[in-house]
CSV table of C-alpha atoms in Angstrom, one decimal:
chain,number,residue,atom,x,y,z
A,1,MET,CA,127.0,129.9,117.5
A,2,GLU,CA,124.1,132.0,116.1
A,3,LEU,CA,122.7,133.2,118.8
A,4,LEU,CA,125.7,134.4,120.2
A,5,LYS,CA,127.2,136.0,116.9
A,6,GLU,CA,123.6,138.1,117.0
A,7,LYS,CA,125.0,139.3,120.4
A,8,ILE,CA,128.4,140.4,119.2
A,9,LEU,CA,127.0,142.4,116.0
A,10,LYS,CA,123.9,143.7,118.7
A,11,GLU,CA,126.8,144.7,121.4
A,12,GLY,CA,129.9,144.6,120.4
A,13,ARG,CA,132.1,147.5,120.2
A,14,VAL,CA,135.0,147.8,118.2
A,15,GLU,CA,137.6,150.3,118.9
A,16,GLU,CA,141.9,151.4,118.1
A,17,GLY,CA,144.0,148.1,118.0
A,18,ASN,CA,141.3,145.6,116.4
A,19,ILE,CA,140.0,145.4,120.2
A,20,LEU,CA,136.2,144.2,119.9
A,21,LYS,CA,134.8,145.0,123.8
A,22,VAL,CA,131.9,142.6,124.6
A,23,ASP,CA,131.9,143.5,128.1
A,24,SER,CA,128.2,144.3,128.6
A,25,PHE,CA,127.8,140.2,128.4
A,26,LEU,CA,131.0,138.8,128.6
A,27,ASN,CA,134.3,139.6,130.9
A,28,HIS,CA,132.9,142.7,132.6
A,29,GLN,CA,129.1,142.6,133.3
A,30,LEU,CA,127.9,138.8,132.8
A,31,ASP,CA,124.7,137.8,130.8
A,32,ILE,CA,124.3,134.5,133.1
A,33,GLU,CA,121.6,133.4,130.1
A,34,LEU,CA,124.0,133.8,126.9
A,35,LEU,CA,127.0,132.0,129.8
A,36,ASN,CA,124.3,128.9,129.8
A,37,GLU,CA,123.7,128.8,126.3
A,38,ILE,CA,127.3,128.4,125.5
A,39,GLY,CA,127.8,126.3,128.5
A,40,LYS,CA,125.0,123.8,126.4
A,41,GLU,CA,126.9,124.0,123.1
A,42,PHE,CA,130.4,123.0,124.4
A,43,LYS,CA,128.4,119.8,126.1
A,44,LYS,CA,126.6,119.0,122.5
A,45,ARG,CA,130.7,119.4,121.0
A,46,PHE,CA,132.0,117.8,123.6
A,47,LYS,CA,129.7,115.4,125.2
A,48,ASN,CA,131.5,111.8,123.6
A,49,GLU,CA,134.9,112.3,125.0
A,50,ASN,CA,135.4,111.4,128.5
A,51,ILE,CA,135.6,115.0,130.5
A,52,THR,CA,137.6,114.8,133.7
A,53,LYS,CA,138.0,118.3,133.9
A,54,ILE,CA,138.2,122.0,132.9
A,55,LEU,CA,140.7,124.3,132.7
A,56,THR,CA,140.4,128.0,132.7
A,57,ILE,CA,142.4,131.2,133.4
A,58,GLU,CA,141.6,134.1,136.0
A,59,THR,CA,140.2,136.7,134.8
A,60,SER,CA,137.8,136.4,132.1
A,61,GLY,CA,137.6,132.6,131.6
A,62,ILE,CA,136.5,132.0,135.4
A,63,ALA,CA,132.4,132.3,135.1
A,64,ILE,CA,132.3,130.5,131.3
A,65,GLY,CA,134.0,127.8,132.9
A,66,ALA,CA,132.0,127.3,135.9
A,67,ILE,CA,128.9,127.7,134.4
A,68,THR,CA,129.8,125.3,131.1
A,69,ALA,CA,130.6,122.6,134.1
A,70,GLN,CA,127.1,122.0,135.0
A,71,TYR,CA,126.8,120.5,131.8
A,72,PHE,CA,129.7,117.9,132.4
A,73,ASN,CA,129.3,117.7,136.3
A,74,VAL,CA,133.3,118.2,136.6
A,75,PRO,CA,135.0,120.4,139.0
A,76,VAL,CA,136.7,123.9,137.1
A,77,LEU,CA,140.3,124.6,137.9
A,78,PHE,CA,141.6,127.9,136.9
A,79,ALA,CA,145.2,129.3,136.0
A,80,ARG,CA,145.4,132.2,138.5
A,81,LYS,CA,148.4,134.6,136.5
A,82,THR,CA,149.5,136.7,140.3
A,83,GLU,CA,151.3,134.8,142.9
A,84,SER,CA,148.5,134.1,145.5
A,85,LYS,CA,148.1,133.0,148.9
A,86,ASN,CA,145.8,130.8,148.1
A,87,LEU,CA,147.9,128.7,146.2
A,88,ASP,CA,149.8,125.8,146.9
A,89,ASN,CA,153.9,125.5,146.8
A,90,GLU,CA,153.4,123.3,144.2
A,91,THR,CA,152.5,124.4,141.3
A,92,TYR,CA,152.6,123.4,137.4
A,93,GLU,CA,154.0,126.7,135.8
A,94,SER,CA,154.0,128.2,132.5
A,95,ASN,CA,155.1,131.7,130.8
A,96,VAL,CA,152.6,133.2,128.9
A,97,TYR,CA,154.0,136.4,126.7
A,98,SER,CA,151.3,138.8,126.5
A,99,TYR,CA,151.7,140.5,123.3
A,100,THR,CA,149.9,144.1,125.3
A,101,LYS,CA,151.7,144.2,127.9
A,102,GLU,CA,154.9,143.1,125.3
A,103,LYS,CA,156.4,141.1,128.4
A,104,ASN,CA,156.0,137.6,129.8
A,105,TYR,CA,154.0,136.5,133.1
A,106,LYS,CA,153.8,133.2,134.8
A,107,ILE,CA,150.4,131.1,135.3
A,108,ARG,CA,150.0,128.7,138.0
A,109,VAL,CA,148.0,125.3,139.0
A,110,ALA,CA,148.5,123.3,141.7
A,111,GLU,CA,149.5,120.2,141.1
A,112,ARG,CA,147.4,118.3,143.4
A,113,TYR,CA,144.3,119.1,141.4
A,114,LEU,CA,145.6,118.1,138.3
A,115,ASN,CA,146.9,114.8,136.9
A,116,GLU,CA,147.4,111.7,134.4
A,117,ASN,CA,143.7,110.8,135.0
A,118,ASP,CA,142.0,113.6,133.9
A,119,ARG,CA,140.8,114.4,130.3
A,120,VAL,CA,140.7,118.1,130.1
A,121,LEU,CA,138.8,120.8,128.0
A,122,LEU,CA,140.2,123.9,128.3
A,123,ILE,CA,137.7,127.2,128.1
A,124,ASP,CA,138.7,130.7,127.7
A,125,ASP,CA,136.7,133.8,126.6
A,126,PHE,CA,139.2,135.1,123.8
A,127,LEU,CA,141.6,133.5,121.2
A,128,ALA,CA,143.8,135.6,119.3
A,129,ASN,CA,147.4,135.1,119.2
A,130,GLY,CA,146.9,132.0,121.2
A,131,LYS,CA,149.4,132.1,123.8
A,132,ALA,CA,147.3,131.6,127.1
A,133,LEU,CA,145.7,128.8,125.5
A,134,LEU,CA,149.4,127.1,124.6
A,135,GLY,CA,150.3,128.3,129.0
A,136,LEU,CA,147.3,125.7,129.6
A,137,ILE,CA,148.3,123.4,126.8
A,138,ASP,CA,152.1,123.4,128.7
A,139,ILE,CA,150.9,122.6,132.2
A,140,THR,CA,148.3,119.9,131.0
A,141,LYS,CA,151.3,118.2,129.5
A,142,GLN,CA,153.4,118.4,132.7
A,143,ALA,CA,150.8,117.3,134.7
A,144,LYS,CA,150.4,114.2,131.5
A,145,ALA,CA,146.8,115.2,131.9
A,146,THR,CA,145.1,114.2,128.4
A,147,LEU,CA,144.1,117.1,126.6
A,148,VAL,CA,140.3,116.9,124.9
A,149,GLY,CA,140.5,120.1,123.4
A,150,ALA,CA,139.9,123.6,123.4
A,151,GLY,CA,135.9,125.6,123.8
A,152,ILE,CA,136.8,129.0,123.0
A,153,VAL,CA,133.9,131.4,122.8
A,154,ILE,CA,135.1,134.2,120.4
A,155,GLU,CA,138.0,133.3,118.4
A,156,LYS,CA,139.6,136.7,116.5
A,157,GLY,CA,140.7,134.6,113.3
A,158,PHE,CA,142.8,137.2,111.7
A,159,GLN,CA,145.5,136.5,115.0
A,160,HIS,CA,145.8,133.0,113.6
A,161,GLY,CA,146.4,131.7,117.0
A,162,GLY,CA,143.3,129.3,115.8
A,163,ASP,CA,144.4,127.6,113.6
A,164,ASN,CA,148.5,127.5,114.2
A,165,LEU,CA,147.0,125.0,116.9
A,166,ARG,CA,144.6,123.2,114.5
A,167,ASN,CA,147.6,122.6,112.4
A,168,ASN,CA,149.5,121.3,115.1
A,169,GLY,CA,146.5,118.8,115.5
A,170,ILE,CA,144.8,120.3,118.3
A,171,ARG,CA,141.0,120.5,119.0
A,172,VAL,CA,139.8,124.0,118.8
A,173,ASP,CA,136.1,124.7,118.8
A,174,SER,CA,135.4,128.1,118.2
A,175,LEU,CA,131.6,129.2,118.7
A,176,ALA,CA,132.2,132.9,116.8
A,177,ILE,CA,135.1,132.9,114.7
A,178,ILE,CA,135.9,137.1,113.5
A,179,ASP,CA,137.9,137.3,110.3
A,180,SER,CA,138.2,140.9,110.3
A,181,LEU,CA,137.6,143.8,112.1
A,182,GLU,CA,138.5,146.5,109.8
A,183,ASP,CA,137.0,149.7,109.8
A,184,GLY,CA,134.7,148.8,113.1
A,185,LYS,CA,133.3,145.8,110.8
A,186,ILE,CA,132.5,142.9,112.5
A,187,VAL,CA,133.1,140.3,109.6
A,188,PHE,CA,132.7,136.4,110.8
A,189,ARG,CA,134.3,133.8,109.4
B,1,MET,CA,124.9,126.3,156.3
B,2,GLU,CA,126.2,123.0,157.3
B,3,LEU,CA,126.4,121.3,153.9
B,4,LEU,CA,129.4,124.3,153.8
B,5,LYS,CA,131.2,124.1,157.2
B,6,GLU,CA,131.2,120.5,156.2
B,7,LYS,CA,133.4,120.7,153.2
B,8,ILE,CA,135.5,123.4,155.3
B,9,LEU,CA,136.6,120.6,158.1
B,10,LYS,CA,136.9,118.2,155.6
B,11,GLU,CA,139.2,119.7,153.0
B,12,GLY,CA,140.0,122.9,154.2
B,13,ARG,CA,143.6,123.4,156.0
B,14,VAL,CA,144.6,126.1,158.1
B,15,GLU,CA,148.1,127.5,157.5
B,16,GLU,CA,150.4,130.0,159.3
B,17,GLY,CA,148.8,133.7,159.3
B,18,ASN,CA,145.6,132.6,160.1
B,19,ILE,CA,145.4,131.7,156.4
B,20,LEU,CA,142.5,129.0,155.9
B,21,LYS,CA,142.5,127.2,152.2
B,22,VAL,CA,139.6,126.4,150.8
B,23,ASP,CA,141.1,125.9,147.1
B,24,SER,CA,140.4,122.4,147.0
B,25,PHE,CA,136.7,123.9,146.2
B,26,LEU,CA,135.9,127.7,146.2
B,27,ASN,CA,138.9,129.4,145.2
B,28,HIS,CA,141.5,127.7,142.9
B,29,GLN,CA,139.4,123.7,141.6
B,30,LEU,CA,136.0,124.7,142.2
B,31,ASP,CA,133.0,122.5,143.3
B,32,ILE,CA,130.5,123.1,140.9
B,33,GLU,CA,127.8,122.0,143.1
B,34,LEU,CA,128.4,122.7,145.8
B,35,LEU,CA,128.8,126.4,144.1
B,36,ASN,CA,125.5,125.4,143.3
B,37,GLU,CA,124.0,124.7,146.5
B,38,ILE,CA,125.7,128.4,147.7
B,39,GLY,CA,123.3,129.9,145.0
B,40,LYS,CA,120.3,128.7,146.3
B,41,GLU,CA,121.1,129.2,149.7
B,42,PHE,CA,121.7,133.3,148.8
B,43,LYS,CA,118.4,133.1,146.3
B,44,LYS,CA,116.4,131.8,149.7
B,45,ARG,CA,117.7,134.2,152.0
B,46,PHE,CA,117.8,137.4,149.7
B,47,LYS,CA,114.4,136.1,147.8
B,48,ASN,CA,111.6,138.9,148.2
B,49,GLU,CA,114.9,141.8,147.6
B,50,ASN,CA,113.9,142.6,144.5
B,51,ILE,CA,117.5,142.2,143.4
B,52,THR,CA,118.6,143.1,139.8
B,53,LYS,CA,122.1,143.2,140.3
B,54,ILE,CA,124.6,140.8,141.4
B,55,LEU,CA,128.2,142.5,141.6
B,56,THR,CA,130.9,141.2,143.2
B,57,ILE,CA,134.9,141.4,142.9
B,58,GLU,CA,138.2,139.9,140.7
B,59,THR,CA,139.2,136.6,141.3
B,60,SER,CA,137.5,134.6,143.5
B,61,GLY,CA,133.9,136.4,143.5
B,62,ILE,CA,132.7,135.2,139.8
B,63,ALA,CA,132.5,131.8,139.7
B,64,ILE,CA,130.3,132.3,142.7
B,65,GLY,CA,128.6,135.1,141.2
B,66,ALA,CA,128.0,133.5,138.3
B,67,ILE,CA,126.6,130.7,139.7
B,68,THR,CA,124.3,132.7,142.1
B,69,ALA,CA,123.1,135.5,139.8
B,70,GLN,CA,120.8,131.5,137.8
B,71,TYR,CA,119.0,131.7,140.9
B,72,PHE,CA,118.6,135.5,140.6
B,73,ASN,CA,117.8,136.2,136.8
B,74,VAL,CA,120.3,139.0,136.9
B,75,PRO,CA,123.2,139.8,134.7
B,76,VAL,CA,126.6,139.8,137.6
B,77,LEU,CA,129.0,142.7,137.6
B,78,PHE,CA,132.9,142.2,138.4
B,79,ALA,CA,134.8,144.9,139.3
B,80,ARG,CA,137.9,145.1,137.8
B,81,LYS,CA,141.3,145.3,139.5
B,82,THR,CA,143.8,145.9,137.0
B,83,GLU,CA,143.9,148.3,134.2
B,84,SER,CA,142.3,146.8,131.5
B,85,LYS,CA,141.3,147.0,127.8
B,86,ASN,CA,138.0,145.5,128.4
B,87,LEU,CA,137.1,148.1,130.0
B,88,ASP,CA,135.9,151.5,129.8
B,89,ASN,CA,136.8,154.9,130.4
B,90,GLU,CA,133.8,156.2,132.0
B,91,THR,CA,134.5,153.7,135.6
B,92,TYR,CA,132.7,154.2,139.1
B,93,GLU,CA,136.2,154.2,141.2
B,94,SER,CA,137.5,152.7,144.6
B,95,ASN,CA,140.7,152.6,146.4
B,96,VAL,CA,140.7,149.6,148.8
B,97,TYR,CA,143.4,148.9,151.7
B,98,SER,CA,145.3,145.0,151.2
B,99,TYR,CA,146.4,144.2,154.3
B,100,THR,CA,148.9,141.0,153.2
B,101,LYS,CA,149.9,143.4,150.5
B,102,GLU,CA,150.0,146.2,152.9
B,103,LYS,CA,149.5,149.0,150.1
B,104,ASN,CA,146.2,150.4,147.9
B,105,TYR,CA,144.1,149.2,145.0
B,106,LYS,CA,142.4,150.7,142.9
B,107,ILE,CA,138.9,149.0,142.0
B,108,ARG,CA,137.1,149.7,138.7
B,109,VAL,CA,132.9,149.1,137.4
B,110,ALA,CA,132.3,150.6,134.0
B,111,GLU,CA,129.4,153.1,135.1
B,112,ARG,CA,127.0,152.2,132.3
B,113,TYR,CA,126.6,148.5,133.6
B,114,LEU,CA,125.1,149.9,137.4
B,115,ASN,CA,123.0,153.1,138.0
B,116,GLU,CA,120.3,154.4,140.3
B,117,ASN,CA,118.1,151.8,139.8
B,118,ASP,CA,119.4,148.8,140.6
B,119,ARG,CA,119.4,146.9,143.3
B,120,VAL,CA,122.3,146.0,144.4
B,121,LEU,CA,123.5,142.6,146.1
B,122,LEU,CA,127.5,141.9,147.0
B,123,ILE,CA,128.7,138.8,146.8
B,124,ASP,CA,131.4,137.0,147.5
B,125,ASP,CA,134.1,134.3,148.5
B,126,PHE,CA,135.9,136.0,152.2
B,127,LEU,CA,135.1,138.1,154.0
B,128,ALA,CA,138.1,139.2,156.3
B,129,ASN,CA,138.4,142.7,157.4
B,130,GLY,CA,136.0,144.0,155.1
B,131,LYS,CA,137.8,146.6,152.7
B,132,ALA,CA,136.7,144.7,149.4
B,133,LEU,CA,133.2,144.8,150.4
B,134,LEU,CA,134.4,148.5,151.5
B,135,GLY,CA,135.2,148.9,148.0
B,136,LEU,CA,131.5,147.8,146.4
B,137,ILE,CA,129.8,149.5,148.9
B,138,ASP,CA,131.6,152.5,147.6
B,139,ILE,CA,130.9,152.1,144.1
B,140,THR,CA,127.2,151.1,144.4
B,141,LYS,CA,126.8,154.9,146.3
B,142,GLN,CA,128.7,156.4,143.3
B,143,ALA,CA,125.7,155.0,141.1
B,144,LYS,CA,123.2,155.6,143.0
B,145,ALA,CA,122.2,151.7,143.4
B,146,THR,CA,120.7,150.6,146.3
B,147,LEU,CA,122.6,148.5,148.4
B,148,VAL,CA,121.2,145.6,149.5
B,149,GLY,CA,123.4,143.7,151.2
B,150,ALA,CA,126.1,141.0,150.9
B,151,GLY,CA,126.9,137.5,150.5
B,152,ILE,CA,129.9,136.1,151.7
B,153,VAL,CA,130.5,132.3,151.8
B,154,ILE,CA,133.1,132.4,154.2
B,155,GLU,CA,133.3,135.2,156.6
B,156,LYS,CA,136.8,135.6,159.3
B,157,GLY,CA,134.6,136.3,162.5
B,158,PHE,CA,138.0,137.3,164.4
B,159,GLN,CA,138.7,139.7,161.6
B,160,HIS,CA,135.8,141.7,162.9
B,161,GLY,CA,135.1,143.6,158.7
B,162,GLY,CA,131.5,141.7,158.7
B,163,ASP,CA,130.3,142.9,162.8
B,164,ASN,CA,131.7,146.7,161.3
B,165,LEU,CA,129.5,146.1,158.8
B,166,ARG,CA,126.7,145.3,160.7
B,167,ASN,CA,126.8,148.0,163.2
B,168,ASN,CA,127.1,150.4,160.5
B,169,GLY,CA,123.3,149.2,159.4
B,170,ILE,CA,124.4,146.9,156.3
B,171,ARG,CA,123.2,143.3,155.9
B,172,VAL,CA,126.0,140.6,155.7
B,173,ASP,CA,125.0,137.4,155.2
B,174,SER,CA,127.9,134.6,155.7
B,175,LEU,CA,126.8,131.5,155.0
B,176,ALA,CA,129.6,130.2,157.4
B,177,ILE,CA,131.5,132.4,160.4
B,178,ILE,CA,134.5,131.6,161.5
B,179,ASP,CA,135.8,132.4,165.3
B,180,SER,CA,138.4,130.2,165.5
B,181,LEU,CA,141.7,129.4,163.5
B,182,GLU,CA,143.9,128.9,166.4
B,183,ASP,CA,146.2,126.2,166.7
B,184,GLY,CA,145.3,125.0,163.3
B,185,LYS,CA,141.2,124.3,165.0
B,186,ILE,CA,138.8,125.8,162.8
B,187,VAL,CA,136.1,127.3,165.6
B,188,PHE,CA,132.0,127.8,164.1
B,189,ARG,CA,130.2,131.0,165.6
């Protein structure tokens, strides 16, 4: 997606440890116009898939999921990372390994909102090692829902999570794939 | 807002400890059509205020903030509750007391995205004791931005955070104010 790549080149900042900061438009301040273009692009790519639900994960997936859902006319469901009094007791749970924090954390989705009749599109801002996405896939399976695929805004191709998922037959559509951030230079696939 | 009140009466579940669960449409699963109506209503109420930025707080404020921002054509900024590698080093910080967790937590906003030229509308899903909103107001002040007011989806009137803020001259517009949840019965103001 050209508009997105231009925005990444213009506003993205590469920092130590292969970190790409896009907090001016994607995960702290949100450029709602760009998010709408992203939502339209996901709709274009998954329009024939009869999606019934968008599943994402807090925090940074929520805005993208919500804006995208407008184009599919379906509800969004976001997995929670922390215990919350807003959540049911009956939940699907999955363990996600965080490389940055070097530990597992639990994600949860209330059982009542996801079931075997659902056709699920996963949405997230970043895909690196793919562990968060694996957690969402696990929860989709527990619900016996149909996994249609994943729509990702930025994939860090050099961390191979996306390719591993594709090799396992999972459809992963990333709007921008970055193959290198070495020497502070953003190289797209 | 009648549509919202009807939804709360139809799908809200009152649980022990004056908890109102609205996770079927507001803070776990998201009813995007309703969120759009909420966004339109906030626009109607604040349309003459020349809002330049919507400020909200993770997690449950994000979707409402993002959908609402479409009607104002402005960016959204969400305060982070946790340390995040996505965040700058230069941040406005405020301490928020959580009654449920009985402790303080920090919220943070990157300095570069909020300044004296901004006219800020605060958005959140719930207002109870008002401590989270006080944190956002504190950050708005630190940035020397102009606080226009707060748009809240559901105010728990019996916890008096909203009235305290109004008594201090802050405009708080809540789309539904609940005065009691006693005996599991939802009573609107």
